[in-house]
Short mmCIF file of C-alpha atoms and ligand atoms in Angstrom, two decimals:
data_model
loop_
_atom_site.label_atom_id
_atom_site.label_comp_id
_atom_site.label_asym_id
_atom_site.label_seq_id
_atom_site.Cartn_x
_atom_site.Cartn_y
_atom_site.Cartn_z
CA UNK D 1 117.76 105.42 93.38
CA UNK D 2 118.97 107.90 95.90
CA UNK D 3 119.37 106.87 99.49
CA UNK D 4 116.76 108.21 101.87
CA UNK D 5 118.14 110.52 104.53
CA UNK D 6 116.63 110.75 108.00
CA UNK D 7 117.63 113.78 110.05
CA UNK D 8 117.32 113.59 113.80
CA UNK D 9 118.47 115.41 116.91
CA UNK D 10 115.83 116.27 119.49
CA UNK D 11 113.57 113.61 121.05
CA UNK D 12 110.47 114.75 119.18
CA UNK D 13 108.56 113.57 116.12
CA UNK D 14 108.72 110.35 114.15
CA UNK D 15 112.49 109.96 114.47
CA UNK D 16 112.85 111.39 117.95
CA UNK D 17 113.56 107.84 119.16
CA UNK D 18 117.03 108.14 117.59
CA UNK D 19 117.98 110.94 119.98
CA UNK D 20 120.10 110.08 123.02
CA UNK D 21 117.62 112.26 124.94
CA UNK D 22 114.70 109.97 124.12
CA UNK D 23 113.15 108.30 127.17
CA UNK D 24 114.58 104.81 126.76
CA UNK D 25 116.20 103.74 130.04
CA UNK D 26 119.41 101.72 130.13
CA UNK D 27 121.04 99.60 132.79
CA UNK D 28 124.83 99.83 132.74
CA UNK D 29 127.65 98.51 134.85
CA UNK D 30 129.92 101.32 136.01
CA UNK D 31 132.95 100.82 138.24
CA UNK D 32 131.69 97.34 139.12
CA UNK D 33 128.10 98.23 139.98
CA UNK D 34 124.83 98.31 138.04
CA UNK D 35 123.03 101.62 137.60
CA UNK D 36 119.79 102.62 135.91
CA UNK D 37 119.95 105.64 133.63
CA UNK D 38 116.71 107.29 132.43
CA UNK D 39 118.27 108.05 129.02
CA UNK D 40 121.52 107.54 127.12
CA UNK D 41 122.20 111.24 127.69
CA UNK D 42 122.08 110.72 131.47
CA UNK D 43 124.60 107.90 131.10
CA UNK D 44 126.93 109.94 128.91
CA UNK D 45 126.85 112.97 131.20
CA UNK D 46 127.17 110.93 134.42
CA UNK D 47 130.23 109.17 133.00
CA UNK D 48 132.14 112.44 133.25
CA UNK D 49 132.47 111.49 136.94
CA UNK D 50 133.53 108.47 138.96
CA UNK D 51 130.54 106.45 140.20
CA UNK D 52 131.70 107.13 143.78
CA UNK D 53 131.42 110.88 143.16
CA UNK D 54 128.07 112.28 144.45
CA UNK D 55 127.69 114.21 141.20
CA UNK D 56 127.33 110.90 139.35
CA UNK D 57 124.08 110.03 141.15
CA UNK D 58 122.88 113.63 141.12
CA UNK D 59 122.98 113.53 137.33
CA UNK D 60 121.14 110.20 137.19
CA UNK D 61 118.43 111.66 139.44
CA UNK D 62 117.66 114.63 137.20
CA UNK D 63 114.35 114.33 135.42
CA UNK D 64 115.23 116.08 132.19
CA UNK D 65 118.16 114.85 130.04
CA UNK D 66 118.81 118.44 129.02
CA UNK D 67 119.39 119.30 132.67
CA UNK D 68 121.83 116.38 132.88
CA UNK D 69 123.81 118.04 130.10
CA UNK D 70 123.50 121.60 131.40
CA UNK D 71 124.56 120.80 134.97
CA UNK D 72 127.93 119.59 133.67
CA UNK D 73 128.53 123.12 132.30
CA UNK D 74 128.38 124.67 135.78
CA UNK D 75 131.66 125.44 137.61
CA UNK D 76 131.12 122.79 140.31
CA UNK D 77 130.90 120.15 137.58
CA UNK D 78 133.91 121.27 135.60
CA UNK D 79 136.45 120.11 138.16
CA UNK D 80 137.69 116.66 139.18
CA UNK D 81 136.17 114.78 136.30
CA UNK D 82 136.94 111.23 135.32
CA UNK D 83 140.39 111.66 133.83
CA UNK D 84 139.89 109.49 130.78
CA UNK D 85 136.45 110.84 129.84
CA UNK D 86 137.56 112.93 126.88
CA UNK D 87 139.63 110.08 125.55
CA UNK D 88 136.73 107.61 125.89
CA UNK D 89 133.70 109.79 125.24
CA UNK D 90 132.88 108.44 121.80
CA UNK D 91 133.08 104.88 123.08
CA UNK D 92 130.93 105.79 126.09
CA UNK D 93 128.26 107.20 123.79
CA UNK D 94 128.46 104.17 121.52
CA UNK D 95 128.09 101.71 124.42
CA UNK D 96 125.14 103.74 125.73
CA UNK D 97 123.41 103.75 122.36
CA UNK D 98 124.05 100.06 121.83
CA UNK D 99 122.57 99.27 125.26
CA UNK D 100 119.53 101.39 124.46
CA UNK D 101 118.63 99.31 121.42
CA UNK D 102 119.61 96.02 123.08
CA UNK D 103 117.49 96.72 126.14
CA UNK D 104 114.48 98.42 124.53
CA UNK D 105 112.93 96.14 121.88
CA UNK D 106 110.52 98.85 120.76
CA UNK D 107 113.42 101.19 119.96
CA UNK D 108 115.25 98.36 118.17
CA UNK D 109 112.18 97.69 116.04
CA UNK D 110 111.91 101.36 115.07
CA UNK D 111 115.63 101.49 114.21
CA UNK D 112 115.38 98.41 111.99
CA UNK D 113 112.40 100.00 110.25
CA UNK D 114 114.65 102.80 109.00
CA UNK D 115 116.03 100.19 106.59
CA UNK D 116 119.13 101.45 104.86
CA UNK D 117 118.36 105.17 105.20
CA UNK D 118 121.23 107.50 105.94
CA UNK D 119 120.88 108.68 109.55
CA UNK D 120 122.17 112.20 110.07
CA UNK D 121 122.38 113.98 113.39
CA UNK D 122 121.41 117.41 112.26
CA UNK D 123 120.33 120.69 113.76
CA UNK D 124 121.92 124.14 114.08
CA UNK D 125 123.87 123.08 117.17
CA UNK D 126 124.96 119.82 115.56
CA UNK D 127 127.15 121.81 113.22
CA UNK D 128 129.30 122.72 116.23
CA UNK D 129 129.22 119.69 118.49
CA UNK D 130 131.31 116.55 118.26
CA UNK D 131 128.52 114.12 117.39
CA UNK D 132 126.65 116.00 114.70
CA UNK D 133 127.13 116.46 111.02
CA UNK D 134 129.48 119.41 111.36
CA UNK D 135 132.94 119.05 112.89
CA UNK D 136 131.98 115.63 114.21
CA UNK D 137 131.41 114.15 110.73
CA UNK D 138 128.00 112.77 111.74
CA UNK D 139 129.57 110.51 114.31
CA UNK D 140 126.34 109.62 116.08
CA UNK D 141 124.55 108.90 112.81
CA UNK D 142 127.31 106.45 111.94
CA UNK D 143 127.08 104.82 115.36
CA UNK D 144 123.36 104.31 114.92
CA UNK D 145 123.83 102.85 111.43
CA UNK D 146 126.41 100.42 112.82
CA UNK D 147 124.02 99.36 115.60
CA UNK D 148 121.25 98.97 113.02
CA UNK D 149 123.47 96.69 111.00
CA UNK D 150 124.24 94.60 114.09
CA UNK D 151 120.50 94.27 114.81
CA UNK D 152 119.76 93.29 111.21
CA UNK D 153 122.44 90.60 111.33
CA UNK D 154 121.06 89.21 114.59
CA UNK D 155 117.71 88.72 112.88
CA UNK D 156 119.30 86.54 110.21
CA UNK D 157 120.96 84.24 112.71
ZN1 ZN S 1 121.48 118.82 117.30
#
Protein backbone atom coordinates (compact mmCIF):
# COMPACT_ATOMS: atom_id res chain seq x y z
CA UNK A 1 0.00 0.00 0.00
CA UNK A 2 1.36 3.36 -0.91
CA UNK A 3 1.12 6.20 1.53
CA UNK A 4 -1.44 8.85 0.71
CA UNK A 5 0.04 12.27 0.04
CA UNK A 6 -1.79 15.48 0.90
CA UNK A 7 -0.47 18.63 -0.75
CA UNK A 8 -1.26 21.95 0.86
CA UNK A 9 -0.15 25.56 0.75
CA UNK A 10 -2.86 28.20 0.43
CA UNK A 11 -5.76 28.44 2.90
CA UNK A 12 -8.34 27.14 0.44
CA UNK A 13 -10.06 23.81 -0.17
CA UNK A 14 -10.30 20.68 1.93
CA UNK A 15 -6.74 20.91 3.25
CA UNK A 16 -6.52 24.68 3.47
CA UNK A 17 -6.66 24.32 7.26
CA UNK A 18 -3.04 23.11 7.15
CA UNK A 19 -1.86 26.47 5.83
CA UNK A 20 -0.32 28.94 8.29
CA UNK A 21 -2.54 31.52 6.57
CA UNK A 22 -5.73 29.73 7.62
CA UNK A 23 -7.92 31.77 9.98
CA UNK A 24 -7.16 29.98 13.23
CA UNK A 25 -6.17 32.56 15.87
CA UNK A 26 -3.45 31.88 18.42
CA UNK A 27 -2.59 33.45 21.74
CA UNK A 28 1.15 33.61 22.36
CA UNK A 29 3.40 35.04 25.02
CA UNK A 30 6.02 37.33 23.50
CA UNK A 31 8.61 39.24 25.53
CA UNK A 32 6.60 38.54 28.68
CA UNK A 33 3.17 39.60 27.43
CA UNK A 34 0.23 37.78 25.84
CA UNK A 35 -0.82 38.72 22.32
CA UNK A 36 -3.59 37.51 20.02
CA UNK A 37 -2.57 36.71 16.47
CA UNK A 38 -5.27 36.23 13.78
CA UNK A 39 -3.20 33.49 12.09
CA UNK A 40 0.09 31.63 12.52
CA UNK A 41 1.40 33.71 9.61
CA UNK A 42 0.74 36.92 11.57
CA UNK A 43 2.69 35.48 14.49
CA UNK A 44 5.62 34.40 12.33
CA UNK A 45 5.85 37.75 10.54
CA UNK A 46 5.39 39.83 13.71
CA UNK A 47 8.20 37.88 15.40
CA UNK A 48 10.66 39.53 13.03
CA UNK A 49 10.36 42.49 15.43
CA UNK A 50 10.57 43.10 19.16
CA UNK A 51 7.12 43.30 20.77
CA UNK A 52 7.96 46.87 21.87
CA UNK A 53 8.49 47.86 18.23
CA UNK A 54 5.34 49.53 16.75
CA UNK A 55 5.73 47.37 13.64
CA UNK A 56 4.96 44.30 15.75
CA UNK A 57 1.42 45.48 16.52
CA UNK A 58 0.95 46.93 13.05
CA UNK A 59 1.47 43.45 11.63
CA UNK A 60 -0.95 41.88 14.12
CA UNK A 61 -3.57 44.46 13.11
CA UNK A 62 -3.48 43.65 9.40
CA UNK A 63 -6.56 41.81 8.21
CA UNK A 64 -4.98 39.63 5.55
CA UNK A 65 -2.11 37.25 6.45
CA UNK A 66 -0.66 37.84 2.99
CA UNK A 67 -0.35 41.53 3.83
CA UNK A 68 1.43 40.56 7.05
CA UNK A 69 4.01 38.79 4.91
CA UNK A 70 4.24 41.44 2.20
CA UNK A 71 4.70 44.39 4.58
CA UNK A 72 7.90 42.79 5.90
CA UNK A 73 9.33 43.02 2.35
CA UNK A 74 9.07 46.83 2.34
CA UNK A 75 12.20 48.90 3.13
CA UNK A 76 10.84 50.24 6.45
CA UNK A 77 10.44 46.65 7.64
CA UNK A 78 13.82 45.40 6.53
CA UNK A 79 15.76 47.30 9.16
CA UNK A 80 16.18 46.83 12.92
CA UNK A 81 14.68 43.39 13.08
CA UNK A 82 14.85 41.03 16.01
CA UNK A 83 18.48 39.95 15.81
CA UNK A 84 17.92 36.27 16.40
CA UNK A 85 14.95 35.88 14.05
CA UNK A 86 16.79 34.10 11.26
CA UNK A 87 18.41 31.75 13.72
CA UNK A 88 15.06 30.95 15.39
CA UNK A 89 12.61 31.19 12.51
CA UNK A 90 11.95 27.48 12.15
CA UNK A 91 11.31 27.16 15.86
CA UNK A 92 9.03 30.21 15.78
CA UNK A 93 6.98 28.64 13.01
CA UNK A 94 6.86 25.32 14.83
CA UNK A 95 5.67 26.92 18.09
CA UNK A 96 3.04 28.88 16.15
CA UNK A 97 1.75 25.77 14.40
CA UNK A 98 1.73 23.77 17.61
CA UNK A 99 -0.27 26.52 19.35
CA UNK A 100 -2.73 26.60 16.46
CA UNK A 101 -3.64 22.94 16.88
CA UNK A 102 -3.53 23.09 20.69
CA UNK A 103 -5.82 26.12 20.82
CA UNK A 104 -8.23 25.28 17.98
CA UNK A 105 -9.87 21.88 18.60
CA UNK A 106 -11.56 21.93 15.20
CA UNK A 107 -8.18 22.26 13.45
CA UNK A 108 -6.74 19.50 15.66
CA UNK A 109 -9.61 17.20 14.70
CA UNK A 110 -9.04 17.85 11.00
CA UNK A 111 -5.30 17.22 11.38
CA UNK A 112 -5.88 13.92 13.16
CA UNK A 113 -8.26 12.92 10.38
CA UNK A 114 -5.38 13.01 7.90
CA UNK A 115 -4.26 9.76 9.56
CA UNK A 116 -0.79 8.81 8.44
CA UNK A 117 -0.86 10.65 5.11
CA UNK A 118 2.30 12.38 3.98
CA UNK A 119 1.76 16.14 4.31
CA UNK A 120 3.64 18.11 1.68
CA UNK A 121 3.80 21.88 1.48
CA UNK A 122 3.65 22.26 -2.23
CA UNK A 123 3.06 24.96 -4.79
CA UNK A 124 5.24 26.73 -7.36
CA UNK A 125 6.56 29.15 -4.74
CA UNK A 126 7.19 26.36 -2.25
CA UNK A 127 9.98 25.12 -4.46
CA UNK A 128 11.90 28.29 -3.58
CA UNK A 129 10.96 29.07 0.00
CA UNK A 130 12.42 27.61 3.17
CA UNK A 131 9.34 25.73 4.35
CA UNK A 132 8.19 24.02 1.18
CA UNK A 133 9.19 20.89 -0.59
CA UNK A 134 12.01 22.49 -2.55
CA UNK A 135 15.12 23.82 -0.83
CA UNK A 136 13.37 23.56 2.51
CA UNK A 137 12.94 19.77 2.30
CA UNK A 138 9.23 20.02 3.16
CA UNK A 139 10.02 21.46 6.55
CA UNK A 140 6.49 22.60 7.32
CA UNK A 141 4.99 19.28 6.24
CA UNK A 142 7.31 17.54 8.69
CA UNK A 143 6.37 19.97 11.47
CA UNK A 144 2.69 19.25 10.90
CA UNK A 145 3.28 15.49 10.90
CA UNK A 146 5.16 15.80 14.20
CA UNK A 147 2.30 17.82 15.72
CA UNK A 148 -0.18 15.24 14.41
CA UNK A 149 1.78 12.51 16.12
CA UNK A 150 1.77 14.47 19.38
CA UNK A 151 -2.03 14.88 19.12
CA UNK A 152 -2.51 11.19 18.38
CA UNK A 153 -0.44 10.24 21.42
CA UNK A 154 -2.44 12.58 23.65
CA UNK A 155 -5.59 10.73 22.64
CA UNK A 156 -4.16 7.44 23.86
CA UNK A 157 -3.27 8.79 27.29
ZN1 LIG B 1 3.40 27.42 -1.44
